[in-house]
Short mmCIF file of C-alpha atoms in Angstrom, two decimals:
data_model
loop_
_atom_site.label_atom_id
_atom_site.label_comp_id
_atom_site.label_asym_id
_atom_site.label_seq_id
_atom_site.Cartn_x
_atom_site.Cartn_y
_atom_site.Cartn_z
CA THR V 1 -17.84 38.24 -45.68
CA PRO V 2 -15.13 35.98 -45.82
CA ILE V 3 -12.05 35.95 -43.88
CA GLN V 4 -9.08 37.63 -44.33
CA PRO V 5 -5.73 35.73 -44.41
CA THR V 6 -4.00 36.91 -41.39
CA GLU V 7 -0.79 34.44 -42.13
CA THR V 8 0.56 33.40 -45.02
CA THR V 9 1.52 29.75 -45.93
CA GLU V 10 3.38 27.51 -47.87
CA VAL V 11 0.89 25.13 -50.17
CA LEU V 12 2.50 21.75 -50.50
CA THR V 13 0.42 19.01 -53.21
CA GLY V 14 0.87 15.69 -53.64
CA THR V 15 0.11 12.58 -55.35
CA PRO V 16 0.68 9.46 -52.72
CA ASN V 17 4.02 7.83 -53.05
CA THR V 18 5.44 11.55 -55.44
CA PRO V 19 7.76 14.10 -54.13
CA GLN V 20 5.65 16.94 -52.95
CA GLU V 21 5.27 20.04 -54.85
CA LEU V 22 5.58 23.82 -53.29
CA THR V 23 2.73 25.64 -55.28
CA SER V 24 3.23 29.06 -52.39
CA VAL V 25 5.99 30.28 -51.68
CA ALA V 26 4.54 32.35 -48.09
CA LYS V 27 5.45 30.95 -45.00
CA GLN V 28 3.45 31.29 -41.61
CA ALA V 29 4.93 31.99 -38.27
CA THR V 30 3.58 29.35 -35.46
CA GLY V 31 3.03 29.85 -30.81
CA ASN V 32 3.91 27.34 -29.13
CA ALA V 33 2.15 23.83 -28.52
CA GLU V 34 0.81 24.03 -24.95
CA GLU V 35 -0.87 20.13 -24.59
CA THR V 36 -4.41 20.63 -22.71
CA GLN V 37 -7.39 17.28 -22.23
CA THR V 38 -8.10 14.76 -25.36
CA SER V 39 -11.67 14.63 -27.04
CA GLY V 40 -13.77 12.15 -28.04
CA LYS V 41 -17.22 13.48 -29.30
CA GLY V 42 -17.16 11.74 -33.13
CA PHE V 43 -18.90 14.55 -34.60
CA THR V 44 -17.66 17.57 -35.82
CA THR V 45 -19.00 21.33 -36.50
CA LEU V 46 -18.39 23.89 -39.51
CA THR V 47 -17.04 26.88 -39.49
CA SER V 48 -18.05 29.48 -41.73
CA PRO V 49 -17.69 28.63 -45.38
CA SER V 50 -13.93 31.57 -46.49
CA SER V 51 -13.06 32.71 -49.64
CA SER V 52 -9.62 30.86 -51.06
CA ALA V 53 -7.85 30.62 -54.04
CA THR V 54 -9.35 27.21 -55.07
CA GLY V 55 -12.65 27.81 -54.20
CA GLU V 56 -15.30 28.23 -51.23
CA SER V 57 -13.21 26.20 -48.06
CA ILE V 58 -14.91 25.29 -44.42
CA GLN V 59 -13.10 24.29 -41.20
CA LEU V 60 -13.66 21.93 -38.79
CA ASP V 61 -14.16 21.86 -35.90
CA LEU V 62 -10.52 19.55 -34.26
CA ASP V 63 -12.39 19.65 -30.91
CA ASP V 64 -14.80 17.28 -32.43
CA ALA V 65 -12.42 15.49 -33.35
CA THR V 66 -12.11 11.22 -31.88
CA LEU V 67 -8.69 10.71 -30.66
CA GLY V 68 -6.87 7.09 -31.54
CA GLU V 69 -3.52 6.17 -30.00
CA ASN V 70 -0.55 8.39 -30.04
CA ALA V 71 -2.84 11.78 -30.59
CA ASP V 72 -3.65 14.49 -28.46
CA ILE V 73 -5.21 17.88 -28.51
CA THR V 74 -3.10 20.82 -28.09
CA THR V 75 -3.44 24.75 -28.41
CA ILE V 76 -1.38 26.87 -30.96
CA ASP V 77 -1.96 30.71 -29.64
CA GLY V 78 -5.65 29.78 -28.66
CA GLU V 79 -6.13 27.44 -31.72
CA ILE V 80 -7.22 23.54 -31.08
CA ALA V 81 -4.56 21.50 -33.20
CA ILE V 82 -3.97 17.85 -32.68
CA LEU V 83 -0.29 15.93 -32.17
CA LEU V 84 0.58 12.77 -33.86
CA THR V 85 4.07 11.40 -31.79
CA ALA V 86 3.71 7.48 -33.70
CA PRO V 87 6.80 5.50 -32.09
CA ALA V 88 8.87 3.92 -33.80
CA ASN V 89 7.15 1.68 -36.38
CA GLY V 90 3.60 1.99 -35.09
CA ASN V 91 0.84 5.54 -36.18
CA ALA V 92 -0.99 7.62 -34.45
CA SER V 93 -4.29 8.64 -36.14
CA PHE V 94 -7.14 10.99 -35.62
CA THR V 95 -11.11 11.10 -37.01
CA LEU V 96 -13.43 13.68 -37.87
CA ASP V 97 -17.30 12.38 -38.67
CA ILE V 98 -18.94 15.41 -40.21
CA THR V 99 -22.95 15.37 -39.89
CA LYS V 100 -23.79 18.51 -41.13
CA PRO V 101 -24.46 19.12 -44.27
CA LEU V 102 -21.06 20.96 -46.31
CA ASP V 103 -23.20 22.97 -48.97
CA ILE V 104 -21.08 21.14 -51.86
CA GLU V 105 -23.66 19.00 -53.51
CA PRO V 106 -23.12 15.11 -53.03
CA GLY V 107 -20.42 13.88 -56.15
CA GLY V 108 -19.10 17.15 -56.18
CA PRO V 109 -15.60 17.54 -56.07
CA ILE V 110 -13.71 18.49 -52.79
CA ARG V 111 -9.95 18.94 -51.66
CA LEU V 112 -9.25 18.41 -47.68
CA MET V 113 -6.24 20.53 -46.91
CA ALA V 114 -4.36 20.76 -43.55
CA SER V 115 -1.85 22.78 -42.17
CA ILE V 116 1.18 20.89 -40.40
CA ARG V 117 4.46 21.54 -38.64
CA VAL V 118 6.57 18.70 -38.27
CA GLU V 119 9.26 17.89 -36.22
CA ASN V 120 12.25 15.77 -35.45
CA ILE V 121 12.01 13.80 -31.84
CA ASP V 122 15.57 12.34 -30.49
CA THR V 123 15.36 8.39 -30.36
CA PRO V 124 16.71 6.73 -27.53
CA ASP V 125 18.47 4.03 -29.86
CA ARG V 126 21.90 5.32 -30.73
CA ARG V 127 21.98 3.04 -34.15
CA LEU V 128 19.14 5.08 -34.80
CA ARG V 129 20.17 8.30 -33.55
CA PHE V 130 23.70 8.43 -35.60
CA ALA V 131 22.67 6.94 -38.96
CA SER V 132 22.89 8.30 -42.24
CA ARG V 133 20.35 10.44 -43.64
CA GLY V 134 20.15 7.78 -46.46
CA GLU V 135 20.35 4.51 -43.48
CA ARG V 136 17.10 5.94 -42.28
CA LYS V 137 13.36 5.44 -43.94
CA ALA V 138 11.26 7.79 -43.92
CA SER V 139 7.92 8.72 -41.83
CA ARG V 140 4.56 9.83 -43.67
CA PHE V 141 1.43 11.17 -43.14
CA GLU V 142 -1.43 10.39 -45.52
CA MET V 143 -5.14 11.59 -45.67
CA LEU V 144 -8.14 9.73 -45.94
CA MET V 145 -11.53 10.40 -47.45
CA ASP V 146 -14.53 8.15 -46.30
CA ASP V 147 -11.66 5.45 -46.01
CA SER V 148 -9.94 6.42 -49.00
CA SER V 149 -6.46 7.68 -49.30
CA ILE V 150 -6.40 11.14 -51.01
CA TYR V 151 -2.38 12.26 -50.03
CA ASN V 152 0.14 9.87 -48.44
CA GLU V 153 4.12 11.96 -48.47
CA GLU V 154 6.96 11.45 -46.80
CA LEU V 155 7.48 13.65 -43.52
CA VAL V 156 10.33 16.31 -43.62
CA THR V 157 10.92 18.60 -40.91
CA THR V 158 9.19 22.30 -41.21
CA HIS V 159 11.77 23.72 -38.79
CA GLY V 160 9.35 25.11 -36.34
CA GLU V 161 6.75 27.01 -39.04
CA PHE V 162 4.03 25.42 -40.18
CA GLU V 163 2.83 24.24 -44.00
CA GLU V 164 -0.51 23.69 -46.02
CA VAL V 165 -1.17 20.28 -47.57
CA LEU V 166 -3.54 19.94 -49.74
CA SER V 167 -4.50 16.37 -51.72
CA ASP V 168 -5.75 15.32 -54.25
CA LYS V 169 -9.81 15.74 -55.58
CA THR V 170 -12.11 12.94 -54.30
CA LYS V 171 -16.16 13.43 -53.84
CA ALA V 172 -18.26 15.30 -51.45
CA SER V 173 -20.87 12.52 -49.88
CA LYS V 174 -23.59 13.38 -47.19
CA LYS V 175 -21.51 12.16 -44.41
CA GLN V 176 -17.53 12.62 -44.76
CA LYS V 177 -15.43 10.90 -42.74
CA VAL V 178 -11.67 11.87 -42.64
CA LYS V 179 -8.62 10.63 -41.11
CA MET V 180 -5.63 11.54 -39.94
CA LEU V 181 -2.44 9.41 -40.28
CA GLN V 182 0.68 9.44 -39.16
CA GLU V 183 3.07 5.88 -40.19
CA ALA V 184 6.05 6.26 -38.25
CA SER V 185 9.22 4.02 -39.50
CA ASP V 186 12.44 3.83 -37.37
CA GLN V 187 12.63 8.29 -37.45
CA LEU V 188 10.71 9.63 -35.17
CA VAL V 189 9.03 12.60 -35.46
CA GLY V 190 5.77 14.70 -34.19
CA VAL V 191 3.32 15.93 -36.38
CA THR V 192 1.12 19.53 -35.22
CA VAL V 193 -2.10 19.59 -37.28
CA LYS V 194 -4.82 22.45 -37.57
CA ASP V 195 -7.22 24.20 -39.03
CA VAL V 196 -8.32 20.94 -41.52
CA ARG V 197 -10.16 22.24 -44.07
CA ILE V 198 -12.53 20.86 -46.75
CA MET V 199 -12.56 22.59 -50.01
CA ASP V 200 -14.70 22.99 -53.26
CA ALA V 201 -12.48 21.84 -55.86
CA SER V 202 -15.16 22.80 -59.04
CA ARG V 203 -13.06 26.56 -59.79
#
């Protein structure tokens, strides 16, 4: 039975290096993040498919993520999430190796979706703290599938709420590798990622 949504969300889509577009007008309330232990199993399990506006979606288990530098497991209302806190001019990332079948034919069109919350982090550098917005360089969030970039956008604060981001189309394969990457410049933000899904984009 399809999972009935309990929260409304705001969906952002975009092609690399272009402004994000709002494709839905609802918002989702969030809980507080509580940091827990990190994980590094290197493979992921799948939950049951659920219906969505663009086709079937399969949720990935973030508890199975391999954490890179500056990434930590957290919980949001009892749900596993990952917090990325890249330092100035540094990176933060995690990966998911999907070894179980997706019930999507190899070569079929898919998209990657995730819910993210972006929060500003105070910097100890007074020159950056009091710099105007135009003088600051924005951090970016990138999603990759099998080492190919399918989403790359500037990060702006979501004012304490989660927003859904949706990648460009890519092709399914027998063993998918998902990577979430935060690339920071001199504008420090924390990115909490939850509810990562692979979606059937054939509809």
